[in-house]
């Protein structure tokens, strides 16, 4: 039921994006609280995985907490989907020059350069001959739109066979 609900919500978000109507209010967000909530949800959904919270306390940003949670949960869902052998996932914040980098790292199958070039396309899914995954390939496309609306960009660092780190940067509120 949860999987079906996520698919329906993704389709609704996709329709809003296509219509230019994916709107939401930005407000002050306690990033530490948001990271804690995301990890709590992830531990509940994926009890066999280890979620390492390396976020710093007391960080505040301007954003939409629900949409940022959606992006982080998408990163986690993908990390779980493509990391069936190594069950460690790291959620991390790093501050540099009044900017916070928010990242999710897995130690799964990783991505090739060609896959990195395509993963943000609508309906694109990474396929690996060793295992098949479910989903419609909309999560990163929707997440990209959300982060673009936060005046940032999703980036990825990956090496095939060694995992991936998905991240974005946001300005801190002083």
mmCIF file of C-alpha atoms in Angstrom:
data_model
loop_
_atom_site.group_PDB
_atom_site.id
_atom_site.type_symbol
_atom_site.label_atom_id
_atom_site.label_comp_id
_atom_site.label_asym_id
_atom_site.label_seq_id
_atom_site.Cartn_x
_atom_site.Cartn_y
_atom_site.Cartn_z
ATOM 1 C CA UNK A 1 0.000 0.000 0.000
ATOM 2 C CA UNK A 2 2.831 2.414 0.876
ATOM 3 C CA UNK A 3 4.574 1.690 -2.414
ATOM 4 C CA UNK A 4 1.373 2.315 -4.361
ATOM 5 C CA UNK A 5 0.791 5.555 -2.447
ATOM 6 C CA UNK A 6 4.338 6.745 -3.299
ATOM 7 C CA UNK A 7 3.751 5.977 -6.985
ATOM 8 C CA UNK A 8 0.436 7.865 -7.015
ATOM 9 C CA UNK A 9 2.037 10.841 -5.226
ATOM 10 C CA UNK A 10 4.916 10.818 -7.720
ATOM 11 C CA UNK A 11 2.462 10.846 -10.622
ATOM 12 C CA UNK A 12 0.570 13.756 -9.053
ATOM 13 C CA UNK A 13 3.815 15.679 -8.487
ATOM 14 C CA UNK A 14 4.888 14.960 -12.060
ATOM 15 C CA UNK A 15 1.588 16.375 -13.348
ATOM 16 C CA UNK A 16 2.087 19.500 -11.223
ATOM 17 C CA UNK A 17 5.653 19.920 -12.516
ATOM 18 C CA UNK A 18 4.500 19.598 -16.137
ATOM 19 C CA UNK A 19 1.804 22.193 -15.499
ATOM 20 C CA UNK A 20 4.268 24.511 -13.733
ATOM 21 C CA UNK A 21 2.238 24.241 -10.536
ATOM 22 C CA UNK A 22 4.485 22.437 -8.064
ATOM 23 C CA UNK A 23 4.178 25.138 -5.435
ATOM 24 C CA UNK A 24 4.930 25.252 -1.751
ATOM 25 C CA UNK A 25 5.816 27.792 0.888
ATOM 26 C CA UNK A 26 9.361 28.245 2.121
ATOM 27 C CA UNK A 27 9.886 28.727 5.834
ATOM 28 C CA UNK A 28 12.627 28.388 8.418
ATOM 29 C CA UNK A 29 13.577 24.720 8.821
ATOM 30 C CA UNK A 30 15.590 23.221 11.659
ATOM 31 C CA UNK A 31 17.769 20.957 9.534
ATOM 32 C CA UNK A 32 18.895 18.856 12.495
ATOM 33 C CA UNK A 33 15.278 18.051 13.362
ATOM 34 C CA UNK A 34 14.504 17.276 9.716
ATOM 35 C CA UNK A 35 17.472 14.898 9.425
ATOM 36 C CA UNK A 36 16.409 13.171 12.652
ATOM 37 C CA UNK A 37 12.850 12.741 11.342
ATOM 38 C CA UNK A 38 14.082 11.367 8.013
ATOM 39 C CA UNK A 39 16.351 8.850 9.755
ATOM 40 C CA UNK A 40 13.563 7.808 12.127
ATOM 41 C CA UNK A 41 11.258 7.194 9.135
ATOM 42 C CA UNK A 42 13.987 5.327 7.246
ATOM 43 C CA UNK A 43 14.706 3.052 10.224
ATOM 44 C CA UNK A 44 11.006 2.251 10.467
ATOM 45 C CA UNK A 45 10.637 1.498 6.741
ATOM 46 C CA UNK A 46 13.992 -0.316 6.357
ATOM 47 C CA UNK A 47 14.744 -2.007 9.705
ATOM 48 C CA UNK A 48 17.504 -4.186 8.214
ATOM 49 C CA UNK A 49 19.588 -1.134 7.230
ATOM 50 C CA UNK A 50 21.961 0.917 9.358
ATOM 51 C CA UNK A 51 21.446 4.682 9.093
ATOM 52 C CA UNK A 52 24.396 6.713 10.327
ATOM 53 C CA UNK A 53 23.354 10.256 11.293
ATOM 54 C CA UNK A 54 26.360 12.526 10.749
ATOM 55 C CA UNK A 55 24.374 15.750 10.774
ATOM 56 C CA UNK A 56 25.431 18.739 12.818
ATOM 57 C CA UNK A 57 23.057 20.147 15.458
ATOM 58 C CA UNK A 58 21.535 23.613 15.366
ATOM 59 C CA UNK A 59 21.534 24.213 11.604
ATOM 60 C CA UNK A 60 18.707 26.298 10.170
ATOM 61 C CA UNK A 61 17.840 26.835 6.516
ATOM 62 C CA UNK A 62 15.087 28.440 4.454
ATOM 63 C CA UNK A 63 13.034 25.734 2.751
ATOM 64 C CA UNK A 64 9.977 23.544 2.723
ATOM 65 C CA UNK A 65 10.425 20.781 5.284
ATOM 66 C CA UNK A 66 7.948 18.368 3.667
ATOM 67 C CA UNK A 67 9.500 18.669 0.208
ATOM 68 C CA UNK A 68 13.055 18.416 1.546
ATOM 69 C CA UNK A 69 11.985 15.305 3.468
ATOM 70 C CA UNK A 70 10.587 13.936 0.195
ATOM 71 C CA UNK A 71 13.952 14.489 -1.527
ATOM 72 C CA UNK A 72 15.950 12.887 1.293
ATOM 73 C CA UNK A 73 13.582 9.913 1.456
ATOM 74 C CA UNK A 74 13.971 9.502 -2.313
ATOM 75 C CA UNK A 75 17.755 9.432 -1.867
ATOM 76 C CA UNK A 76 17.336 6.831 0.892
ATOM 77 C CA UNK A 77 14.882 4.722 -1.125
ATOM 78 C CA UNK A 78 17.364 4.641 -4.002
ATOM 79 C CA UNK A 79 20.252 3.884 -1.656
ATOM 80 C CA UNK A 80 18.360 0.899 -0.246
ATOM 81 C CA UNK A 81 17.228 -0.252 -3.691
ATOM 82 C CA UNK A 82 20.766 -0.293 -5.066
ATOM 83 C CA UNK A 83 22.612 -1.455 -1.925
ATOM 84 C CA UNK A 84 21.314 -4.868 -1.115
ATOM 85 C CA UNK A 85 24.625 -6.269 0.150
ATOM 86 C CA UNK A 86 26.088 -3.379 2.171
ATOM 87 C CA UNK A 87 23.332 -2.085 4.433
ATOM 88 C CA UNK A 88 25.065 1.072 5.709
ATOM 89 C CA UNK A 89 23.687 4.447 4.620
ATOM 90 C CA UNK A 90 25.171 7.745 5.817
ATOM 91 C CA UNK A 91 23.192 10.978 6.118
ATOM 92 C CA UNK A 92 25.498 13.917 6.599
ATOM 93 C CA UNK A 93 25.644 17.700 6.796
ATOM 94 C CA UNK A 94 28.842 19.672 6.250
ATOM 95 C CA UNK A 95 29.063 23.446 6.693
ATOM 96 C CA UNK A 96 31.418 25.607 4.651
ATOM 97 C CA UNK A 97 31.209 29.383 4.181
ATOM 98 C CA UNK A 98 27.600 29.727 5.429
ATOM 99 C CA UNK A 99 26.459 26.915 3.107
ATOM 100 C CA UNK A 100 25.383 23.469 4.273
ATOM 101 C CA UNK A 101 25.870 20.411 2.090
ATOM 102 C CA UNK A 102 23.244 17.739 2.755
ATOM 103 C CA UNK A 103 24.159 14.269 1.522
ATOM 104 C CA UNK A 104 23.100 10.625 1.489
ATOM 105 C CA UNK A 105 25.797 8.032 0.822
ATOM 106 C CA UNK A 106 25.420 4.331 0.080
ATOM 107 C CA UNK A 107 27.927 1.584 -0.664
ATOM 108 C CA UNK A 108 25.950 -0.216 -3.344
ATOM 109 C CA UNK A 109 26.379 -0.857 -7.059
ATOM 110 C CA UNK A 110 27.329 2.739 -7.887
ATOM 111 C CA UNK A 111 26.853 4.484 -11.202
ATOM 112 C CA UNK A 112 28.741 4.643 -14.477
ATOM 113 C CA UNK A 113 29.448 8.011 -16.133
ATOM 114 C CA UNK A 114 26.709 7.271 -18.681
ATOM 115 C CA UNK A 115 24.202 6.543 -15.904
ATOM 116 C CA UNK A 116 25.155 9.717 -14.031
ATOM 117 C CA UNK A 117 24.416 11.693 -17.199
ATOM 118 C CA UNK A 118 20.899 10.207 -17.395
ATOM 119 C CA UNK A 119 19.642 9.560 -13.845
ATOM 120 C CA UNK A 120 17.829 12.881 -13.524
ATOM 121 C CA UNK A 121 15.735 12.250 -16.652
ATOM 122 C CA UNK A 122 12.074 11.491 -16.210
ATOM 123 C CA UNK A 123 11.332 7.721 -16.235
ATOM 124 C CA UNK A 124 15.038 6.736 -16.339
ATOM 125 C CA UNK A 125 15.965 3.826 -14.069
ATOM 126 C CA UNK A 126 19.374 2.328 -13.460
ATOM 127 C CA UNK A 127 19.319 -1.282 -14.581
ATOM 128 C CA UNK A 128 21.871 -3.844 -13.539
ATOM 129 C CA UNK A 129 21.974 -7.329 -15.018
ATOM 130 C CA UNK A 130 22.473 -8.828 -11.547
ATOM 131 C CA UNK A 131 19.245 -7.490 -10.083
ATOM 132 C CA UNK A 132 16.062 -5.783 -11.137
ATOM 133 C CA UNK A 133 14.288 -3.003 -9.272
ATOM 134 C CA UNK A 134 10.785 -1.624 -9.234
ATOM 135 C CA UNK A 135 9.625 1.949 -9.637
ATOM 136 C CA UNK A 136 8.754 4.339 -12.410
ATOM 137 C CA UNK A 137 11.998 6.323 -12.486
ATOM 138 C CA UNK A 138 10.428 9.613 -11.404
ATOM 139 C CA UNK A 139 11.951 10.149 -7.957
ATOM 140 C CA UNK A 140 15.148 11.928 -8.972
ATOM 141 C CA UNK A 141 13.325 13.956 -11.627
ATOM 142 C CA UNK A 142 10.846 15.217 -9.005
ATOM 143 C CA UNK A 143 13.610 15.711 -6.432
ATOM 144 C CA UNK A 144 15.545 17.799 -8.961
ATOM 145 C CA UNK A 145 12.549 20.086 -9.452
ATOM 146 C CA UNK A 146 12.136 20.473 -5.684
ATOM 147 C CA UNK A 147 15.791 21.346 -5.148
ATOM 148 C CA UNK A 148 15.754 23.679 -8.177
ATOM 149 C CA UNK A 149 12.861 25.497 -6.483
ATOM 150 C CA UNK A 150 15.124 25.858 -3.429
ATOM 151 C CA UNK A 151 17.644 27.631 -5.732
ATOM 152 C CA UNK A 152 20.091 24.726 -5.629
ATOM 153 C CA UNK A 153 21.048 21.695 -7.670
ATOM 154 C CA UNK A 154 21.305 17.965 -6.922
ATOM 155 C CA UNK A 155 24.746 16.554 -7.560
ATOM 156 C CA UNK A 156 26.141 13.031 -7.400
ATOM 157 C CA UNK A 157 29.534 11.466 -6.883
ATOM 158 C CA UNK A 158 29.817 7.779 -7.657
ATOM 159 C CA UNK A 159 32.133 5.032 -8.698
ATOM 160 C CA UNK A 160 30.793 1.885 -10.295
ATOM 161 C CA UNK A 161 30.731 -0.931 -7.752
ATOM 162 C CA UNK A 162 31.540 1.367 -4.818
ATOM 163 C CA UNK A 163 28.335 3.261 -4.114
ATOM 164 C CA UNK A 164 27.080 6.790 -4.575
ATOM 165 C CA UNK A 165 26.631 10.077 -2.728
ATOM 166 C CA UNK A 166 23.728 12.331 -3.672
ATOM 167 C CA UNK A 167 23.839 15.862 -2.277
ATOM 168 C CA UNK A 168 22.712 19.468 -2.547
ATOM 169 C CA UNK A 169 23.794 22.746 -0.964
ATOM 170 C CA UNK A 170 21.605 25.321 0.801
ATOM 171 C CA UNK A 171 22.449 28.622 2.527
ATOM 172 C CA UNK A 172 22.283 28.658 6.305
ATOM 173 C CA UNK A 173 20.149 31.143 8.180
ATOM 174 C CA UNK A 174 22.456 33.104 10.508
#
